[in-house]
PDB file of C-alpha atoms in Angstrom:
ATOM      1  CA  LYS P  46      65.386 157.063 126.013  1.00  0.00           C
ATOM      2  CA  PRO P  47      66.953 154.160 124.050  1.00  0.00           C
ATOM      3  CA  GLU P  48      68.955 151.494 125.810  1.00  0.00           C
ATOM      4  CA  ARG P  49      72.742 151.883 125.649  1.00  0.00           C
ATOM      5  CA  ALA P  50      73.722 148.278 126.588  1.00  0.00           C
ATOM      6  CA  VAL P  51      76.014 146.488 124.094  1.00  0.00           C
ATOM      7  CA  ASP P  52      74.944 142.933 124.853  1.00  0.00           C
ATOM      8  CA  LEU P  53      72.696 141.771 122.042  1.00  0.00           C
ATOM      9  CA  PRO P  54      71.304 138.365 121.189  1.00  0.00           C
ATOM     10  CA  ARG P  55      73.653 136.670 118.685  1.00  0.00           C
ATOM     11  CA  LEU P  56      71.125 136.561 115.876  1.00  0.00           C
ATOM     12  CA  ASP P  57      70.301 140.193 116.235  1.00  0.00           C
ATOM     13  CA  ALA P  58      73.990 141.102 116.284  1.00  0.00           C
ATOM     14  CA  LEU P  59      74.616 138.986 113.150  1.00  0.00           C
ATOM     15  CA  LEU P  60      71.668 140.506 111.327  1.00  0.00           C
ATOM     16  CA  LEU P  61      72.979 144.075 112.111  1.00  0.00           C
ATOM     17  CA  VAL P  62      76.555 143.238 111.061  1.00  0.00           C
ATOM     18  CA  LEU P  63      75.158 141.751 107.716  1.00  0.00           C
ATOM     19  CA  GLY P  64      72.728 144.721 107.299  1.00  0.00           C
ATOM     20  CA  GLY P  65      75.650 147.116 107.956  1.00  0.00           C
ATOM     21  CA  LEU P  66      77.805 145.172 105.477  1.00  0.00           C
ATOM     22  CA  ALA P  67      75.184 145.623 102.737  1.00  0.00           C
ATOM     23  CA  ALA P  68      74.601 149.257 103.627  1.00  0.00           C
ATOM     24  CA  GLY P  69      78.331 150.213 103.669  1.00  0.00           C
ATOM     25  CA  PHE P  70      78.816 148.627 100.254  1.00  0.00           C
ATOM     26  CA  LEU P  71      75.755 150.259  98.806  1.00  0.00           C
ATOM     27  CA  ASN P  72      76.493 153.689 100.260  1.00  0.00           C
ATOM     28  CA  VAL P  73      79.858 153.783  98.466  1.00  0.00           C
ATOM     29  CA  VAL P  74      78.930 152.288  95.059  1.00  0.00           C
ATOM     30  CA  ALA P  75      75.345 153.589  94.608  1.00  0.00           C
ATOM     31  CA  GLY P  76      73.851 155.191  97.610  1.00  0.00           C
ATOM     32  CA  GLY P  77      70.878 154.280  99.612  1.00  0.00           C
ATOM     33  CA  GLY P  78      72.431 151.954 102.321  1.00  0.00           C
ATOM     34  CA  SER P  79      70.616 153.689 105.168  1.00  0.00           C
ATOM     35  CA  LEU P  80      67.307 152.685 103.498  1.00  0.00           C
ATOM     36  CA  ILE P  81      68.222 149.145 104.620  1.00  0.00           C
ATOM     37  CA  THR P  82      69.663 149.836 108.148  1.00  0.00           C
ATOM     38  CA  MET P  83      67.077 152.410 109.302  1.00  0.00           C
ATOM     39  CA  PRO P  84      64.049 150.056 108.639  1.00  0.00           C
ATOM     40  CA  LEU P  85      66.040 147.200 110.116  1.00  0.00           C
ATOM     41  CA  LEU P  86      66.540 149.072 113.439  1.00  0.00           C
ATOM     42  CA  ILE P  87      62.880 150.220 113.527  1.00  0.00           C
ATOM     43  CA  PHE P  88      61.703 146.539 112.956  1.00  0.00           C
ATOM     44  CA  GLY P  89      64.140 145.606 115.729  1.00  0.00           C
ATOM     45  CA  GLY P  90      62.176 147.845 118.177  1.00  0.00           C
ATOM     46  CA  LEU P  91      63.899 151.191 118.145  1.00  0.00           C
ATOM     47  CA  PRO P  92      61.795 154.351 117.823  1.00  0.00           C
ATOM     48  CA  ALA P  93      62.189 156.051 114.506  1.00  0.00           C
ATOM     49  CA  THR P  94      64.184 159.014 115.931  1.00  0.00           C
ATOM     50  CA  SER P  95      66.579 156.668 117.802  1.00  0.00           C
ATOM     51  CA  ALA P  96      67.042 154.602 114.644  1.00  0.00           C
ATOM     52  CA  ILE P  97      68.017 157.680 112.653  1.00  0.00           C
ATOM     53  CA  GLY P  98      70.462 158.601 115.363  1.00  0.00           C
ATOM     54  CA  THR P  99      71.860 155.142 115.788  1.00  0.00           C
ATOM     55  CA  ILE P 100      72.876 154.786 112.120  1.00  0.00           C
ATOM     56  CA  ARG P 101      75.192 157.756 112.399  1.00  0.00           C
ATOM     57  CA  LEU P 102      78.144 156.099 114.089  1.00  0.00           C
ATOM     58  CA  ALA P 103      78.319 153.438 111.464  1.00  0.00           C
ATOM     59  CA  ILE P 104      78.040 156.021 108.707  1.00  0.00           C
ATOM     60  CA  LEU P 105      81.007 157.977 110.191  1.00  0.00           C
ATOM     61  CA  VAL P 106      83.267 154.969 110.324  1.00  0.00           C
ATOM     62  CA  GLN P 107      82.144 153.856 106.831  1.00  0.00           C
ATOM     63  CA  SER P 108      82.813 157.302 105.468  1.00  0.00           C
ATOM     64  CA  MET P 109      86.285 157.408 107.049  1.00  0.00           C
ATOM     65  CA  THR P 110      87.129 154.002 105.589  1.00  0.00           C
ATOM     66  CA  ALA P 111      86.084 154.998 102.119  1.00  0.00           C
ATOM     67  CA  THR P 112      87.665 158.428 102.300  1.00  0.00           C
ATOM     68  CA  VAL P 113      91.031 157.080 103.336  1.00  0.00           C
ATOM     69  CA  ARG P 114      90.978 154.537 100.389  1.00  0.00           C
ATOM     70  CA  TYR P 115      89.934 157.296  97.962  1.00  0.00           C
ATOM     71  CA  HIS P 116      92.677 159.550  99.261  1.00  0.00           C
ATOM     72  CA  ARG P 117      95.257 156.845  98.812  1.00  0.00           C
ATOM     73  CA  SER P 118      94.031 156.319  95.286  1.00  0.00           C
ATOM     74  CA  GLY P 119      94.520 160.078  94.617  1.00  0.00           C
ATOM     75  CA  VAL P 120      90.942 160.735  93.425  1.00  0.00           C
ATOM     76  CA  ILE P 121      89.799 163.313  95.995  1.00  0.00           C
ATOM     77  CA  ASP P 122      89.787 166.984  94.884  1.00  0.00           C
ATOM     78  CA  TRP P 123      90.462 168.535  98.347  1.00  0.00           C
ATOM     79  CA  GLN P 124      90.531 172.082  96.973  1.00  0.00           C
ATOM     80  CA  ALA P 125      86.896 171.799  95.897  1.00  0.00           C
ATOM     81  CA  LEU P 126      85.698 170.895  99.411  1.00  0.00           C
ATOM     82  CA  PRO P 127      85.831 174.064 101.512  1.00  0.00           C
ATOM     83  CA  PRO P 128      83.191 176.102  99.627  1.00  0.00           C
ATOM     84  CA  LEU P 129      80.808 173.241 100.024  1.00  0.00           C
ATOM     85  CA  LEU P 130      81.111 172.902 103.791  1.00  0.00           C
ATOM     86  CA  LEU P 131      79.253 175.997 105.029  1.00  0.00           C
ATOM     87  CA  PRO P 132      75.864 175.460 103.421  1.00  0.00           C
ATOM     88  CA  ILE P 133      75.957 171.684 103.958  1.00  0.00           C
ATOM     89  CA  CYS P 134      77.033 171.799 107.621  1.00  0.00           C
ATOM     90  CA  SER P 135      74.538 174.646 108.521  1.00  0.00           C
ATOM     91  CA  GLY P 136      71.694 172.706 106.853  1.00  0.00           C
ATOM     92  CA  THR P 137      72.706 169.537 108.617  1.00  0.00           C
ATOM     93  CA  LEU P 138      72.676 171.130 112.086  1.00  0.00           C
ATOM     94  CA  ALA P 139      69.204 172.564 111.523  1.00  0.00           C
ATOM     95  CA  GLY P 140      67.893 169.229 110.211  1.00  0.00           C
ATOM     96  CA  ALA P 141      69.322 167.197 113.176  1.00  0.00           C
ATOM     97  CA  LEU P 142      67.986 169.605 115.797  1.00  0.00           C
ATOM     98  CA  LEU P 143      64.511 169.325 114.185  1.00  0.00           C
ATOM     99  CA  ALA P 144      64.677 165.553 114.105  1.00  0.00           C
ATOM    100  CA  THR P 145      65.126 165.326 117.899  1.00  0.00           C
ATOM    101  CA  GLN P 146      62.016 167.473 118.476  1.00  0.00           C
ATOM    102  CA  ILE P 147      59.589 165.473 116.341  1.00  0.00           C
ATOM    103  CA  ASP P 148      57.371 162.963 118.156  1.00  0.00           C
ATOM    104  CA  ASN P 149      58.016 159.306 117.325  1.00  0.00           C
ATOM    105  CA  SER P 150      54.650 158.541 115.746  1.00  0.00           C
ATOM    106  CA  SER P 151      54.987 161.422 113.289  1.00  0.00           C
ATOM    107  CA  PHE P 152      58.586 160.596 112.550  1.00  0.00           C
ATOM    108  CA  HIS P 153      57.735 156.916 111.966  1.00  0.00           C
ATOM    109  CA  ALA P 154      55.167 157.930 109.214  1.00  0.00           C
ATOM    110  CA  LEU P 155      57.695 160.371 107.762  1.00  0.00           C
ATOM    111  CA  VAL P 156      60.364 157.750 107.556  1.00  0.00           C
ATOM    112  CA  GLY P 157      57.954 155.432 105.761  1.00  0.00           C
ATOM    113  CA  TRP P 158      57.026 157.911 103.088  1.00  0.00           C
ATOM    114  CA  VAL P 159      60.543 159.059 102.600  1.00  0.00           C
ATOM    115  CA  THR P 160      61.707 155.502 102.253  1.00  0.00           C
ATOM    116  CA  LEU P 161      59.072 154.782  99.756  1.00  0.00           C
ATOM    117  CA  ALA P 162      60.007 157.819  97.606  1.00  0.00           C
ATOM    118  CA  ALA P 163      63.654 156.966  97.964  1.00  0.00           C
ATOM    119  CA  GLY P 164      62.982 153.436  96.714  1.00  0.00           C
ATOM    120  CA  ALA P 165      61.505 154.878  93.534  1.00  0.00           C
ATOM    121  CA  LEU P 166      64.589 157.076  93.166  1.00  0.00           C
ATOM    122  CA  VAL P 167      66.916 154.170  93.630  1.00  0.00           C
ATOM    123  CA  ALA P 168      65.256 152.351  90.753  1.00  0.00           C
ATOM    124  CA  ILE P 169      66.242 155.238  88.405  1.00  0.00           C
ATOM    125  CA  ASP P 170      69.599 155.148  86.850  1.00  0.00           C
ATOM    126  CA  ILE P 171      70.640 158.695  88.100  1.00  0.00           C
ATOM    127  CA  ASN P 172      73.965 158.351  86.292  1.00  0.00           C
ATOM    128  CA  LYS P 173      72.120 158.540  82.938  1.00  0.00           C
ATOM    129  CA  LEU P 174      69.883 161.382  84.044  1.00  0.00           C
ATOM    130  CA  LEU P 175      72.800 163.502  85.221  1.00  0.00           C
ATOM    131  CA  GLN P 176      74.793 163.200  81.981  1.00  0.00           C
ATOM    132  CA  ARG P 177      74.901 166.743  80.679  1.00  0.00           C
ATOM    133  CA  LYS P 178      77.123 169.412  79.150  1.00  0.00           C
ATOM    134  CA  GLN P 179      79.210 171.497  81.459  1.00  0.00           C
ATOM    135  CA  GLN P 180      78.064 175.158  81.956  1.00  0.00           C
ATOM    136  CA  ASP P 181      79.736 178.140  83.441  1.00  0.00           C
ATOM    137  CA  LEU P 182      78.980 178.899  87.116  1.00  0.00           C
ATOM    138  CA  THR P 183      77.271 182.237  86.973  1.00  0.00           C
ATOM    139  CA  ARG P 184      76.363 184.210  90.101  1.00  0.00           C
ATOM    140  CA  THR P 185      72.796 183.017  89.916  1.00  0.00           C
ATOM    141  CA  ARG P 186      73.906 179.361  89.575  1.00  0.00           C
ATOM    142  CA  ARG P 187      76.248 179.727  92.504  1.00  0.00           C
ATOM    143  CA  LEU P 188      73.357 181.083  94.647  1.00  0.00           C
ATOM    144  CA  MET P 189      71.158 178.138  93.598  1.00  0.00           C
ATOM    145  CA  LEU P 190      73.952 175.721  94.437  1.00  0.00           C
ATOM    146  CA  PHE P 191      74.290 177.229  97.898  1.00  0.00           C
ATOM    147  CA  VAL P 192      70.634 176.939  98.584  1.00  0.00           C
ATOM    148  CA  SER P 193      70.491 173.404  97.255  1.00  0.00           C
ATOM    149  CA  LEU P 194      73.361 172.324  99.399  1.00  0.00           C
ATOM    150  CA  VAL P 195      71.734 173.815 102.532  1.00  0.00           C
ATOM    151  CA  LEU P 196      68.538 171.847 101.653  1.00  0.00           C
ATOM    152  CA  VAL P 197      70.505 168.676 101.096  1.00  0.00           C
ATOM    153  CA  GLY P 198      72.340 169.192 104.283  1.00  0.00           C
ATOM    154  CA  PHE P 199      69.099 169.686 106.069  1.00  0.00           C
ATOM    155  CA  TYR P 200      67.710 166.422 104.732  1.00  0.00           C
ATOM    156  CA  ALA P 201      70.864 164.654 105.761  1.00  0.00           C
ATOM    157  CA  GLY P 202      70.478 165.894 109.352  1.00  0.00           C
ATOM    158  CA  LEU P 203      66.765 165.121 109.445  1.00  0.00           C
ATOM    159  CA  ILE P 204      66.560 161.699 107.785  1.00  0.00           C
ATOM    160  CA  GLN P 205      69.950 160.812 105.996  1.00  0.00           C
ATOM    161  CA  ALA P 206      68.505 157.819 104.072  1.00  0.00           C
ATOM    162  CA  GLY P 207      69.184 158.260 100.308  1.00  0.00           C
ATOM    163  CA  VAL P 208      70.983 161.571 100.701  1.00  0.00           C
ATOM    164  CA  GLY P 209      73.835 160.275  98.488  1.00  0.00           C
ATOM    165  CA  TYR P 210      71.474 160.641  95.425  1.00  0.00           C
ATOM    166  CA  LEU P 211      70.691 164.218  96.410  1.00  0.00           C
ATOM    167  CA  PHE P 212      74.366 164.964  96.760  1.00  0.00           C
ATOM    168  CA  LEU P 213      75.050 163.547  93.322  1.00  0.00           C
ATOM    169  CA  ALA P 214      72.364 165.767  91.803  1.00  0.00           C
ATOM    170  CA  ALA P 215      73.540 168.899  93.501  1.00  0.00           C
ATOM    171  CA  LEU P 216      77.207 168.358  92.706  1.00  0.00           C
ATOM    172  CA  VAL P 217      76.715 167.385  89.088  1.00  0.00           C
ATOM    173  CA  ILE P 218      73.995 169.890  88.062  1.00  0.00           C
ATOM    174  CA  GLY P 219      74.906 172.730  90.487  1.00  0.00           C
ATOM    175  CA  ALA P 220      78.722 172.427  90.986  1.00  0.00           C
ATOM    176  CA  GLN P 221      79.428 170.986  87.562  1.00  0.00           C
ATOM    177  CA  PHE P 222      81.248 167.950  88.924  1.00  0.00           C
ATOM    178  CA  THR P 223      81.655 164.906  86.740  1.00  0.00           C
ATOM    179  CA  LEU P 224      79.767 161.897  87.957  1.00  0.00           C
ATOM    180  CA  VAL P 225      83.043 160.200  89.021  1.00  0.00           C
ATOM    181  CA  GLN P 226      84.104 163.242  90.931  1.00  0.00           C
ATOM    182  CA  ALA P 227      80.650 163.682  92.594  1.00  0.00           C
ATOM    183  CA  ASN P 228      80.456 160.047  93.621  1.00  0.00           C
ATOM    184  CA  VAL P 229      83.756 160.413  95.482  1.00  0.00           C
ATOM    185  CA  MET P 230      83.021 163.887  96.879  1.00  0.00           C
ATOM    186  CA  LYS P 231      79.657 162.736  98.344  1.00  0.00           C
ATOM    187  CA  VAL P 232      81.545 160.278 100.563  1.00  0.00           C
ATOM    188  CA  VAL P 233      83.841 163.064 101.852  1.00  0.00           C
ATOM    189  CA  LEU P 234      80.928 165.375 102.489  1.00  0.00           C
ATOM    190  CA  VAL P 235      79.101 162.745 104.467  1.00  0.00           C
ATOM    191  CA  LEU P 236      82.223 162.268 106.555  1.00  0.00           C
ATOM    192  CA  CYS P 237      82.273 166.019 107.313  1.00  0.00           C
ATOM    193  CA  LEU P 238      78.573 166.371 108.350  1.00  0.00           C
ATOM    194  CA  THR P 239      78.193 163.202 110.293  1.00  0.00           C
ATOM    195  CA  PRO P 240      79.984 164.389 113.433  1.00  0.00           C
ATOM    196  CA  ILE P 241      77.477 167.175 113.686  1.00  0.00           C
ATOM    197  CA  THR P 242      74.548 164.739 113.739  1.00  0.00           C
ATOM    198  CA  LEU P 243      76.379 162.490 116.132  1.00  0.00           C
ATOM    199  CA  LEU P 244      76.681 165.308 118.616  1.00  0.00           C
ATOM    200  CA  VAL P 245      73.062 166.412 118.279  1.00  0.00           C
ATOM    201  CA  PHE P 246      71.560 162.896 118.562  1.00  0.00           C
ATOM    202  CA  GLY P 247      74.012 161.866 121.188  1.00  0.00           C
ATOM    203  CA  LEU P 248      73.165 164.819 123.386  1.00  0.00           C
ATOM    204  CA  SER P 249      69.483 163.880 123.016  1.00  0.00           C
ATOM    205  CA  SER P 250      70.190 160.305 124.019  1.00  0.00           C
ATOM    206  CA  GLN P 251      68.888 159.028 120.658  1.00  0.00           C
ATOM    207  CA  ILE P 252      71.811 156.576 119.940  1.00  0.00           C
ATOM    208  CA  HIS P 253      71.594 152.885 120.909  1.00  0.00           C
ATOM    209  CA  LEU P 254      75.310 152.056 121.381  1.00  0.00           C
ATOM    210  CA  GLY P 255      74.978 148.249 121.037  1.00  0.00           C
ATOM    211  CA  TYR P 256      73.124 148.440 117.699  1.00  0.00           C
ATOM    212  CA  ALA P 257      75.457 151.203 116.527  1.00  0.00           C
ATOM    213  CA  LEU P 258      78.554 149.082 117.156  1.00  0.00           C
ATOM    214  CA  MET P 259      77.285 146.114 115.204  1.00  0.00           C
ATOM    215  CA  LEU P 260      76.255 148.331 112.262  1.00  0.00           C
ATOM    216  CA  THR P 261      79.671 149.979 112.411  1.00  0.00           C
ATOM    217  CA  ILE P 262      81.563 146.610 112.002  1.00  0.00           C
ATOM    218  CA  GLY P 263      79.427 145.734 109.048  1.00  0.00           C
ATOM    219  CA  GLN P 264      79.547 149.120 107.349  1.00  0.00           C
ATOM    220  CA  ALA P 265      83.287 149.524 107.619  1.00  0.00           C
ATOM    221  CA  LEU P 266      83.789 146.214 105.912  1.00  0.00           C
ATOM    222  CA  GLY P 267      81.159 147.003 103.299  1.00  0.00           C
ATOM    223  CA  ALA P 268      82.623 150.384 102.527  1.00  0.00           C
ATOM    224  CA  TYR P 269      86.173 148.875 102.015  1.00  0.00           C
ATOM    225  CA  ALA P 270      84.765 146.455  99.483  1.00  0.00           C
ATOM    226  CA  GLY P 271      82.545 149.121  97.900  1.00  0.00           C
ATOM    227  CA  VAL P 272      85.514 151.364  97.098  1.00  0.00           C
ATOM    228  CA  THR P 273      87.253 148.518  95.355  1.00  0.00           C
ATOM    229  CA  VAL P 274      84.241 147.901  93.136  1.00  0.00           C
ATOM    230  CA  ASN P 275      83.650 151.602  92.616  1.00  0.00           C
ATOM    231  CA  LEU P 276      87.150 152.247  91.453  1.00  0.00           C
ATOM    232  CA  ARG P 277      86.920 149.365  88.997  1.00  0.00           C
ATOM    233  CA  LYS P 278      83.389 149.291  87.418  1.00  0.00           C
ATOM    234  CA  GLY P 279      80.665 150.472  89.707  1.00  0.00           C
ATOM    235  CA  ALA P 280      77.612 148.420  90.640  1.00  0.00           C
ATOM    236  CA  SER P 281      74.526 149.399  88.632  1.00  0.00           C
ATOM    237  CA  VAL P 282      73.503 145.691  88.530  1.00  0.00           C
ATOM    238  CA  ILE P 283      72.431 145.889  92.181  1.00  0.00           C
ATOM    239  CA  ARG P 284      70.061 148.819  91.732  1.00  0.00           C
ATOM    240  CA  PRO P 285      66.845 146.817  90.969  1.00  0.00           C
ATOM    241  CA  LEU P 286      67.393 144.498  93.927  1.00  0.00           C
ATOM    242  CA  LEU P 287      67.981 147.413  96.251  1.00  0.00           C
ATOM    243  CA  ALA P 288      64.879 149.224  95.019  1.00  0.00           C
ATOM    244  CA  LEU P 289      62.742 146.146  95.638  1.00  0.00           C
ATOM    245  CA  VAL P 290      64.069 145.681  99.166  1.00  0.00           C
ATOM    246  CA  VAL P 291      63.576 149.337 100.058  1.00  0.00           C
ATOM    247  CA  VAL P 292      59.994 149.575  98.710  1.00  0.00           C
ATOM    248  CA  ALA P 293      59.046 146.450 100.639  1.00  0.00           C
ATOM    249  CA  ALA P 294      60.423 147.947 103.892  1.00  0.00           C
ATOM    250  CA  ALA P 295      58.563 151.199 103.352  1.00  0.00           C
ATOM    251  CA  LEU P 296      55.274 149.368 102.724  1.00  0.00           C
ATOM    252  CA  LYS P 297      55.814 147.559 106.024  1.00  0.00           C
ATOM    253  CA  LEU P 298      56.591 150.776 107.852  1.00  0.00           C
ATOM    254  CA  LEU P 299      53.471 152.404 106.533  1.00  0.00           C
ATOM    255  CA  PHE P 300      50.857 149.697 106.501  1.00  0.00           C
ATOM    256  CA  PHE P 301      51.824 146.708 108.676  1.00  0.00           C
TER     257      PHE P 301
END
């Protein structure tokens, strides 16, 4: 079981706060922030399962910070939220329960490959790919949307890293959100599903409280800054740098 002590060496604490700051900013403006914090925790000595559990507290606070700012700016479509919650939350619960049952060595390899794939996804300008004409939501399309949201929720519960890009795809292609609406709604949805994962990983003693608190401080500050940038002009300029960092972390996880 992971240690729960909050006393950390000053350098470790500083690195976690800085890593959280970068992750909170990235999660709001582009997505993929957990692709930094998760390898950072693993390199710091946490088992992969504990790392995936530990990042959840910071994600919760980060999402709350961003959601409050979006709400005050009047850009959240609250009426569109309820139909999305059942498939996403049910998938999240299943994914989190499975995550706590996988042995660490298998999970370590899984995290490495997922991180590598997500790094490639980060390098793609998903905003351009998702530009499309709006279509009517037929019964078939609604069913496909439901299934896709269950799967995205499952991934969020199991791994989390890079889930923002999957939410964008599901919301724009399946639910016919605009990119602006989808980018805001993904933050609200992550806020809704994260308490489920916190409960599951917490009951399984897979949360390192000291690391989680340091990440939380950084990610709350990063999310606040990220909303400001996102409401103004976005941050596509950071995508190549993020992709490079993520791929390097994935290669280290897999081969070194």
